[in-house]
Amino acid sequence: MEALKAYVEGPSLQVHTDETVLLHISHSNLKHYRNQLRFSLHITVDNVKEKLSRQCGTTLDSMVLQLYDDNNTKICDLVEVSRPLGFYSPLEGYRLHIVDLDPTSVTAGGWLEDTSLVEKYTISDEAYNKRDDTFKKFKQKCLAEVPEMSSHKITDNYMEDLVAGIHVGDRCEVNPGSKRGTVMFVGRAELLGPGFWVGVQYDEPVGKHDGIVKGHRYFNCPPAHGSMLRPDKVKVGDFPEVDPFEAELDEI
């Protein structure tokens, strides 16, 4: 019994905080996709692929991982997915390159990064003005029914007091939703409306863009990771990235 207890509780099954590695992430189809993620050396390559799939959209069956050193020299393909990541001896600062083999992948064609490739619906001003179900007609109706609505103007200093404690680089949590990320922009954004705004890069792909809003780049981040919000939705503090694998490691 003592031998069994030593086996179950022994050091071979313990994951220490220094048994992790910070890796750069790149993608074959997403030329502007750059990220850094810290992985436990004990999780399998298959679990690494699972986490990366949620980040970039490439399916597990279509994903091949390649390991590059800090001199950009390819070391190997991570083909044995049941092996722990540590089997391939990645060092701090190495790069994991995602190769997407699916020609019909959501990441193929470049349209996730270049919106000019996406076909857009257009309508002439004349046709738009003839419609009764537009926002313009709705707004005109509201102003006609409640004239005082037009007098409620947002000033250029709107929420200026709330951004005093928010700085670029701060970790944050956005509500509703408890979404975590990093502050990438603080300031006015005239194209979005008067007052102050905060740009956030989420840890997971739960955003709306890559830092470009209405044709203007406010910051850089991977596709579907960016969001521009009013300061009252952003709380800065000690909000580390939530690792979905931590719970699994705690339940060995």
PDB file of C-alpha atoms in Angstrom:
ATOM      1  CA  MET A   1       0.000   0.000   0.000  1.00  0.00           C
ATOM      2  CA  GLU A   2       2.791   2.426   0.828  1.00  0.00           C
ATOM      3  CA  ALA A   3       4.442   1.658  -2.494  1.00  0.00           C
ATOM      4  CA  LEU A   4       1.149   2.314  -4.307  1.00  0.00           C
ATOM      5  CA  LYS A   5       0.671   5.591  -2.430  1.00  0.00           C
ATOM      6  CA  ALA A   6       4.192   6.667  -3.327  1.00  0.00           C
ATOM      7  CA  TYR A   7       3.482   5.861  -6.965  1.00  0.00           C
ATOM      8  CA  VAL A   8       0.240   7.859  -7.053  1.00  0.00           C
ATOM      9  CA  GLU A   9       1.539  10.827  -5.091  1.00  0.00           C
ATOM     10  CA  GLY A  10       5.152  10.675  -6.254  1.00  0.00           C
ATOM     11  CA  PRO A  11       7.043  13.503  -7.965  1.00  0.00           C
ATOM     12  CA  SER A  12       6.603  11.957 -11.411  1.00  0.00           C
ATOM     13  CA  LEU A  13       2.955  13.076 -11.381  1.00  0.00           C
ATOM     14  CA  GLN A  14       3.519  16.533  -9.951  1.00  0.00           C
ATOM     15  CA  VAL A  15       3.557  19.548 -12.248  1.00  0.00           C
ATOM     16  CA  HIS A  16       5.744  22.361 -10.985  1.00  0.00           C
ATOM     17  CA  THR A  17       5.391  25.964 -12.030  1.00  0.00           C
ATOM     18  CA  ASP A  18       8.837  25.892 -13.654  1.00  0.00           C
ATOM     19  CA  GLU A  19       7.831  22.955 -15.867  1.00  0.00           C
ATOM     20  CA  THR A  20       6.194  25.242 -18.403  1.00  0.00           C
ATOM     21  CA  VAL A  21       7.435  26.974 -21.529  1.00  0.00           C
ATOM     22  CA  LEU A  22       6.435  30.218 -23.277  1.00  0.00           C
ATOM     23  CA  LEU A  23       6.163  29.728 -27.048  1.00  0.00           C
ATOM     24  CA  HIS A  24       5.526  32.102 -29.925  1.00  0.00           C
ATOM     25  CA  ILE A  25       2.678  31.032 -32.218  1.00  0.00           C
ATOM     26  CA  SER A  26       2.436  31.593 -35.997  1.00  0.00           C
ATOM     27  CA  HIS A  27       0.061  30.317 -38.698  1.00  0.00           C
ATOM     28  CA  SER A  28       0.551  29.295 -42.333  1.00  0.00           C
ATOM     29  CA  ASN A  29      -2.600  31.085 -43.565  1.00  0.00           C
ATOM     30  CA  LEU A  30      -2.723  34.023 -41.151  1.00  0.00           C
ATOM     31  CA  LYS A  31       0.355  36.102 -41.920  1.00  0.00           C
ATOM     32  CA  HIS A  32      -0.421  38.688 -39.234  1.00  0.00           C
ATOM     33  CA  TYR A  33      -1.299  36.134 -36.565  1.00  0.00           C
ATOM     34  CA  ARG A  34       1.223  36.456 -33.745  1.00  0.00           C
ATOM     35  CA  ASN A  35       0.628  35.215 -30.240  1.00  0.00           C
ATOM     36  CA  GLN A  36       2.458  33.948 -27.179  1.00  0.00           C
ATOM     37  CA  LEU A  37       1.137  31.115 -25.037  1.00  0.00           C
ATOM     38  CA  ARG A  38       2.553  29.319 -22.015  1.00  0.00           C
ATOM     39  CA  PHE A  39       2.149  25.547 -21.998  1.00  0.00           C
ATOM     40  CA  SER A  40       2.794  22.847 -19.451  1.00  0.00           C
ATOM     41  CA  LEU A  41       5.468  20.449 -20.706  1.00  0.00           C
ATOM     42  CA  HIS A  42       3.303  17.594 -19.410  1.00  0.00           C
ATOM     43  CA  ILE A  43       0.245  18.117 -21.612  1.00  0.00           C
ATOM     44  CA  THR A  44       0.040  16.096 -24.814  1.00  0.00           C
ATOM     45  CA  VAL A  45       0.596  17.528 -28.271  1.00  0.00           C
ATOM     46  CA  ASP A  46      -3.041  16.643 -28.989  1.00  0.00           C
ATOM     47  CA  ASN A  47      -4.144  18.918 -26.119  1.00  0.00           C
ATOM     48  CA  VAL A  48      -1.871  21.687 -27.431  1.00  0.00           C
ATOM     49  CA  LYS A  49      -3.538  21.368 -30.841  1.00  0.00           C
ATOM     50  CA  GLU A  50      -6.959  21.522 -29.157  1.00  0.00           C
ATOM     51  CA  LYS A  51      -6.122  24.810 -27.460  1.00  0.00           C
ATOM     52  CA  LEU A  52      -4.649  26.299 -30.631  1.00  0.00           C
ATOM     53  CA  SER A  53      -7.698  25.223 -32.640  1.00  0.00           C
ATOM     54  CA  ARG A  54      -9.898  27.370 -30.412  1.00  0.00           C
ATOM     55  CA  GLN A  55      -7.511  30.280 -30.939  1.00  0.00           C
ATOM     56  CA  CYS A  56      -7.158  30.227 -34.721  1.00  0.00           C
ATOM     57  CA  GLY A  57      -9.993  28.138 -36.192  1.00  0.00           C
ATOM     58  CA  THR A  58      -7.905  25.390 -37.800  1.00  0.00           C
ATOM     59  CA  THR A  59      -9.444  21.958 -37.169  1.00  0.00           C
ATOM     60  CA  LEU A  60      -7.489  19.249 -35.351  1.00  0.00           C
ATOM     61  CA  ASP A  61      -7.497  16.880 -38.340  1.00  0.00           C
ATOM     62  CA  SER A  62      -6.070  19.574 -40.620  1.00  0.00           C
ATOM     63  CA  MET A  63      -3.440  20.898 -38.198  1.00  0.00           C
ATOM     64  CA  VAL A  64       0.257  20.058 -38.273  1.00  0.00           C
ATOM     65  CA  LEU A  65       2.544  21.625 -35.675  1.00  0.00           C
ATOM     66  CA  GLN A  66       6.151  22.520 -36.425  1.00  0.00           C
ATOM     67  CA  LEU A  67       8.737  23.582 -33.848  1.00  0.00           C
ATOM     68  CA  TYR A  68      11.264  26.328 -34.657  1.00  0.00           C
ATOM     69  CA  ASP A  69      14.117  27.555 -32.473  1.00  0.00           C
ATOM     70  CA  ASP A  70      14.867  31.200 -31.649  1.00  0.00           C
ATOM     71  CA  ASN A  71      17.027  31.431 -34.808  1.00  0.00           C
ATOM     72  CA  ASN A  72      13.984  30.542 -36.920  1.00  0.00           C
ATOM     73  CA  THR A  73      15.446  27.146 -37.771  1.00  0.00           C
ATOM     74  CA  LYS A  74      12.968  24.282 -38.032  1.00  0.00           C
ATOM     75  CA  ILE A  75      13.630  21.548 -35.474  1.00  0.00           C
ATOM     76  CA  CYS A  76      10.881  19.020 -36.169  1.00  0.00           C
ATOM     77  CA  ASP A  77       7.217  18.263 -36.823  1.00  0.00           C
ATOM     78  CA  LEU A  78       5.223  17.325 -33.723  1.00  0.00           C
ATOM     79  CA  VAL A  79       3.744  14.198 -35.323  1.00  0.00           C
ATOM     80  CA  GLU A  80       3.337  11.978 -32.265  1.00  0.00           C
ATOM     81  CA  VAL A  81       0.299  13.705 -30.779  1.00  0.00           C
ATOM     82  CA  SER A  82       0.016  11.342 -27.797  1.00  0.00           C
ATOM     83  CA  ARG A  83       3.468  12.411 -26.578  1.00  0.00           C
ATOM     84  CA  PRO A  84       3.816  15.167 -23.950  1.00  0.00           C
ATOM     85  CA  LEU A  85       5.000  18.489 -25.317  1.00  0.00           C
ATOM     86  CA  GLY A  86       8.205  18.123 -23.292  1.00  0.00           C
ATOM     87  CA  PHE A  87       9.190  15.103 -25.412  1.00  0.00           C
ATOM     88  CA  TYR A  88      10.205  17.549 -28.174  1.00  0.00           C
ATOM     89  CA  SER A  89      12.302  19.671 -25.748  1.00  0.00           C
ATOM     90  CA  PRO A  90      10.938  23.126 -26.623  1.00  0.00           C
ATOM     91  CA  LEU A  91      12.784  25.989 -24.937  1.00  0.00           C
ATOM     92  CA  GLU A  92      11.526  29.376 -23.789  1.00  0.00           C
ATOM     93  CA  GLY A  93      11.077  31.640 -26.814  1.00  0.00           C
ATOM     94  CA  TYR A  94      10.809  28.855 -29.408  1.00  0.00           C
ATOM     95  CA  ARG A  95       8.031  29.081 -32.019  1.00  0.00           C
ATOM     96  CA  LEU A  96       5.149  26.716 -32.738  1.00  0.00           C
ATOM     97  CA  HIS A  97       4.073  27.084 -36.363  1.00  0.00           C
ATOM     98  CA  ILE A  98       0.550  25.936 -37.284  1.00  0.00           C
ATOM     99  CA  VAL A  99       0.228  24.464 -40.777  1.00  0.00           C
ATOM    100  CA  ASP A 100      -3.368  24.267 -42.023  1.00  0.00           C
ATOM    101  CA  LEU A 101      -3.663  21.468 -44.619  1.00  0.00           C
ATOM    102  CA  ASP A 102      -7.340  22.074 -45.442  1.00  0.00           C
ATOM    103  CA  PRO A 103      -7.750  24.121 -48.672  1.00  0.00           C
ATOM    104  CA  THR A 104     -11.353  24.916 -47.660  1.00  0.00           C
ATOM    105  CA  SER A 105     -10.401  25.982 -44.138  1.00  0.00           C
ATOM    106  CA  VAL A 106     -11.981  29.062 -42.596  1.00  0.00           C
ATOM    107  CA  THR A 107      -8.453  30.509 -42.448  1.00  0.00           C
ATOM    108  CA  ALA A 108      -7.731  29.959 -46.174  1.00  0.00           C
ATOM    109  CA  GLY A 109      -7.795  32.701 -48.784  1.00  0.00           C
ATOM    110  CA  GLY A 110      -6.697  35.558 -46.557  1.00  0.00           C
ATOM    111  CA  TRP A 111     -10.176  37.015 -46.082  1.00  0.00           C
ATOM    112  CA  LEU A 112      -9.938  36.823 -42.277  1.00  0.00           C
ATOM    113  CA  GLU A 113      -7.154  39.414 -42.433  1.00  0.00           C
ATOM    114  CA  ASP A 114      -8.065  41.363 -45.596  1.00  0.00           C
ATOM    115  CA  THR A 115     -11.703  42.441 -45.537  1.00  0.00           C
ATOM    116  CA  SER A 116     -11.372  43.819 -49.084  1.00  0.00           C
ATOM    117  CA  LEU A 117     -11.594  40.181 -50.253  1.00  0.00           C
ATOM    118  CA  VAL A 118     -15.044  39.782 -48.675  1.00  0.00           C
ATOM    119  CA  GLU A 119     -17.981  40.512 -50.960  1.00  0.00           C
ATOM    120  CA  LYS A 120     -20.102  43.250 -49.408  1.00  0.00           C
ATOM    121  CA  TYR A 121     -23.757  44.091 -49.825  1.00  0.00           C
ATOM    122  CA  THR A 122     -24.336  47.575 -51.229  1.00  0.00           C
ATOM    123  CA  ILE A 123     -27.460  49.652 -51.697  1.00  0.00           C
ATOM    124  CA  SER A 124     -27.909  53.042 -53.328  1.00  0.00           C
ATOM    125  CA  ASP A 125     -29.000  56.063 -51.274  1.00  0.00           C
ATOM    126  CA  GLU A 126     -32.158  56.278 -53.375  1.00  0.00           C
ATOM    127  CA  ALA A 127     -33.132  52.668 -52.675  1.00  0.00           C
ATOM    128  CA  TYR A 128     -32.228  53.002 -48.984  1.00  0.00           C
ATOM    129  CA  ASN A 129     -34.401  56.108 -48.555  1.00  0.00           C
ATOM    130  CA  LYS A 130     -37.384  54.311 -50.094  1.00  0.00           C
ATOM    131  CA  ARG A 131     -37.328  51.621 -47.412  1.00  0.00           C
ATOM    132  CA  ASP A 132     -39.416  51.972 -44.252  1.00  0.00           C
ATOM    133  CA  ASP A 133     -37.517  49.448 -42.096  1.00  0.00           C
ATOM    134  CA  THR A 134     -34.191  51.304 -41.831  1.00  0.00           C
ATOM    135  CA  PHE A 135     -32.480  52.667 -38.729  1.00  0.00           C
ATOM    136  CA  LYS A 136     -32.585  56.147 -40.267  1.00  0.00           C
ATOM    137  CA  LYS A 137     -36.393  56.042 -40.465  1.00  0.00           C
ATOM    138  CA  PHE A 138     -36.594  54.599 -36.934  1.00  0.00           C
ATOM    139  CA  LYS A 139     -34.389  57.409 -35.574  1.00  0.00           C
ATOM    140  CA  GLN A 140     -36.447  60.065 -37.336  1.00  0.00           C
ATOM    141  CA  LYS A 141     -39.615  58.581 -35.844  1.00  0.00           C
ATOM    142  CA  CYS A 142     -38.159  58.565 -32.313  1.00  0.00           C
ATOM    143  CA  LEU A 143     -37.012  62.172 -32.570  1.00  0.00           C
ATOM    144  CA  ALA A 144     -40.424  63.225 -33.836  1.00  0.00           C
ATOM    145  CA  GLU A 145     -42.168  61.511 -30.908  1.00  0.00           C
ATOM    146  CA  VAL A 146     -39.643  62.595 -28.214  1.00  0.00           C
ATOM    147  CA  PRO A 147     -37.929  65.810 -29.389  1.00  0.00           C
ATOM    148  CA  GLU A 148     -35.825  66.108 -26.211  1.00  0.00           C
ATOM    149  CA  MET A 149     -33.858  63.007 -27.278  1.00  0.00           C
ATOM    150  CA  SER A 150     -31.873  65.108 -29.739  1.00  0.00           C
ATOM    151  CA  SER A 151     -30.628  67.351 -26.903  1.00  0.00           C
ATOM    152  CA  HIS A 152     -28.818  64.516 -25.069  1.00  0.00           C
ATOM    153  CA  LYS A 153     -25.365  64.894 -26.583  1.00  0.00           C
ATOM    154  CA  ILE A 154     -22.320  62.908 -25.454  1.00  0.00           C
ATOM    155  CA  THR A 155     -19.408  65.238 -24.750  1.00  0.00           C
ATOM    156  CA  ASP A 156     -15.794  64.791 -25.864  1.00  0.00           C
ATOM    157  CA  ASN A 157     -14.812  64.181 -22.214  1.00  0.00           C
ATOM    158  CA  TYR A 158     -17.365  61.414 -21.690  1.00  0.00           C
ATOM    159  CA  MET A 159     -15.943  58.836 -19.188  1.00  0.00           C
ATOM    160  CA  GLU A 160     -12.577  60.612 -19.024  1.00  0.00           C
ATOM    161  CA  ASP A 161     -12.498  60.067 -15.253  1.00  0.00           C
ATOM    162  CA  LEU A 162     -12.842  56.282 -15.695  1.00  0.00           C
ATOM    163  CA  VAL A 163      -9.801  55.919 -17.969  1.00  0.00           C
ATOM    164  CA  ALA A 164      -7.467  57.605 -15.473  1.00  0.00           C
ATOM    165  CA  GLY A 165      -6.600  54.240 -13.942  1.00  0.00           C
ATOM    166  CA  ILE A 166      -6.483  52.260 -17.196  1.00  0.00           C
ATOM    167  CA  HIS A 167      -3.199  51.967 -19.103  1.00  0.00           C
ATOM    168  CA  VAL A 168      -1.980  50.156 -22.200  1.00  0.00           C
ATOM    169  CA  GLY A 169      -0.514  46.809 -21.126  1.00  0.00           C
ATOM    170  CA  ASP A 170      -2.819  46.372 -18.106  1.00  0.00           C
ATOM    171  CA  ARG A 171      -4.474  42.989 -17.661  1.00  0.00           C
ATOM    172  CA  CYS A 172      -8.237  43.331 -17.513  1.00  0.00           C
ATOM    173  CA  GLU A 173     -11.619  41.661 -17.319  1.00  0.00           C
ATOM    174  CA  VAL A 174     -14.542  42.775 -19.474  1.00  0.00           C
ATOM    175  CA  ASN A 175     -18.135  42.498 -18.350  1.00  0.00           C
ATOM    176  CA  PRO A 176     -20.669  41.218 -19.016  1.00  0.00           C
ATOM    177  CA  GLY A 177     -19.078  37.852 -19.760  1.00  0.00           C
ATOM    178  CA  SER A 178     -15.951  37.942 -17.540  1.00  0.00           C
ATOM    179  CA  LYS A 179     -13.778  37.915 -20.676  1.00  0.00           C
ATOM    180  CA  ARG A 180     -10.077  38.421 -19.915  1.00  0.00           C
ATOM    181  CA  GLY A 181      -7.433  40.152 -21.945  1.00  0.00           C
ATOM    182  CA  THR A 182      -4.894  42.951 -22.222  1.00  0.00           C
ATOM    183  CA  VAL A 183      -5.521  46.687 -22.681  1.00  0.00           C
ATOM    184  CA  MET A 184      -4.144  47.746 -26.077  1.00  0.00           C
ATOM    185  CA  PHE A 185      -5.644  51.236 -26.536  1.00  0.00           C
ATOM    186  CA  VAL A 186      -6.893  54.039 -24.286  1.00  0.00           C
ATOM    187  CA  GLY A 187      -8.162  57.335 -25.661  1.00  0.00           C
ATOM    188  CA  ARG A 188     -10.633  59.075 -27.922  1.00  0.00           C
ATOM    189  CA  ALA A 189     -11.908  57.345 -31.068  1.00  0.00           C
ATOM    190  CA  GLU A 190     -13.857  59.911 -33.065  1.00  0.00           C
ATOM    191  CA  LEU A 191     -15.065  57.360 -35.623  1.00  0.00           C
ATOM    192  CA  LEU A 192     -16.834  55.416 -32.858  1.00  0.00           C
ATOM    193  CA  GLY A 193     -18.375  58.398 -31.111  1.00  0.00           C
ATOM    194  CA  PRO A 194     -17.350  61.172 -28.710  1.00  0.00           C
ATOM    195  CA  GLY A 195     -15.730  60.419 -25.368  1.00  0.00           C
ATOM    196  CA  PHE A 196     -13.125  57.877 -24.309  1.00  0.00           C
ATOM    197  CA  TRP A 197     -12.723  54.271 -25.409  1.00  0.00           C
ATOM    198  CA  VAL A 198     -10.637  51.257 -24.351  1.00  0.00           C
ATOM    199  CA  GLY A 199      -9.275  48.723 -26.842  1.00  0.00           C
ATOM    200  CA  VAL A 200      -8.830  45.173 -25.521  1.00  0.00           C
ATOM    201  CA  GLN A 201      -7.121  42.085 -26.948  1.00  0.00           C
ATOM    202  CA  TYR A 202      -8.953  39.068 -25.521  1.00  0.00           C
ATOM    203  CA  ASP A 203      -7.073  35.893 -24.562  1.00  0.00           C
ATOM    204  CA  GLU A 204      -9.543  33.833 -26.573  1.00  0.00           C
ATOM    205  CA  PRO A 205     -11.156  34.534 -30.003  1.00  0.00           C
ATOM    206  CA  VAL A 206     -14.297  36.124 -28.557  1.00  0.00           C
ATOM    207  CA  GLY A 207     -13.755  39.593 -30.029  1.00  0.00           C
ATOM    208  CA  LYS A 208     -15.060  41.310 -33.145  1.00  0.00           C
ATOM    209  CA  HIS A 209     -11.944  42.336 -35.087  1.00  0.00           C
ATOM    210  CA  ASP A 210      -8.136  42.546 -35.185  1.00  0.00           C
ATOM    211  CA  GLY A 211      -7.875  46.142 -33.956  1.00  0.00           C
ATOM    212  CA  ILE A 212      -9.296  47.764 -37.101  1.00  0.00           C
ATOM    213  CA  VAL A 213     -12.679  49.461 -36.661  1.00  0.00           C
ATOM    214  CA  LYS A 214     -14.411  51.378 -39.468  1.00  0.00           C
ATOM    215  CA  GLY A 215     -11.239  51.286 -41.543  1.00  0.00           C
ATOM    216  CA  HIS A 216      -8.986  52.715 -38.815  1.00  0.00           C
ATOM    217  CA  ARG A 217      -6.415  50.634 -36.933  1.00  0.00           C
ATOM    218  CA  TYR A 218      -6.435  51.411 -33.208  1.00  0.00           C
ATOM    219  CA  PHE A 219      -4.150  48.498 -32.207  1.00  0.00           C
ATOM    220  CA  ASN A 220      -2.809  45.166 -33.471  1.00  0.00           C
ATOM    221  CA  CYS A 221      -4.078  41.754 -32.377  1.00  0.00           C
ATOM    222  CA  PRO A 222      -5.027  38.373 -33.905  1.00  0.00           C
ATOM    223  CA  PRO A 223      -8.332  38.179 -35.821  1.00  0.00           C
ATOM    224  CA  ALA A 224     -11.463  37.883 -33.659  1.00  0.00           C
ATOM    225  CA  HIS A 225      -9.506  38.857 -30.510  1.00  0.00           C
ATOM    226  CA  GLY A 226     -10.121  42.647 -30.482  1.00  0.00           C
ATOM    227  CA  SER A 227     -12.862  44.836 -29.081  1.00  0.00           C
ATOM    228  CA  MET A 228     -13.423  48.564 -28.456  1.00  0.00           C
ATOM    229  CA  LEU A 229     -15.423  49.304 -25.310  1.00  0.00           C
ATOM    230  CA  ARG A 230     -16.485  52.087 -23.023  1.00  0.00           C
ATOM    231  CA  PRO A 231     -14.301  52.279 -19.884  1.00  0.00           C
ATOM    232  CA  ASP A 232     -17.139  51.310 -17.550  1.00  0.00           C
ATOM    233  CA  LYS A 233     -17.106  47.805 -19.071  1.00  0.00           C
ATOM    234  CA  VAL A 234     -13.375  47.279 -18.340  1.00  0.00           C
ATOM    235  CA  LYS A 235     -11.874  46.405 -14.952  1.00  0.00           C
ATOM    236  CA  VAL A 236      -8.066  46.298 -14.688  1.00  0.00           C
ATOM    237  CA  GLY A 237      -6.158  44.251 -12.127  1.00  0.00           C
ATOM    238  CA  ASP A 238      -4.600  40.846 -11.553  1.00  0.00           C
ATOM    239  CA  PHE A 239      -6.439  38.851 -14.209  1.00  0.00           C
ATOM    240  CA  PRO A 240      -4.065  36.160 -15.560  1.00  0.00           C
ATOM    241  CA  GLU A 241      -5.022  34.148 -18.611  1.00  0.00           C
ATOM    242  CA  VAL A 242      -7.345  31.289 -17.694  1.00  0.00           C
ATOM    243  CA  ASP A 243      -5.769  27.987 -18.736  1.00  0.00           C
ATOM    244  CA  PRO A 244      -8.466  25.317 -19.355  1.00  0.00           C
ATOM    245  CA  PHE A 245      -5.863  22.606 -18.738  1.00  0.00           C
ATOM    246  CA  GLU A 246      -5.085  23.705 -15.182  1.00  0.00           C
ATOM    247  CA  ALA A 247      -8.215  22.025 -13.835  1.00  0.00           C
ATOM    248  CA  GLU A 248      -7.255  18.792 -15.571  1.00  0.00           C
ATOM    249  CA  LEU A 249      -3.796  18.837 -14.009  1.00  0.00           C
ATOM    250  CA  ASP A 250      -5.271  19.443 -10.574  1.00  0.00           C
ATOM    251  CA  GLU A 251      -7.462  16.343 -10.927  1.00  0.00           C
ATOM    252  CA  ILE A 252      -4.776  13.745 -11.736  1.00  0.00           C
TER     253      ILE A 252
END
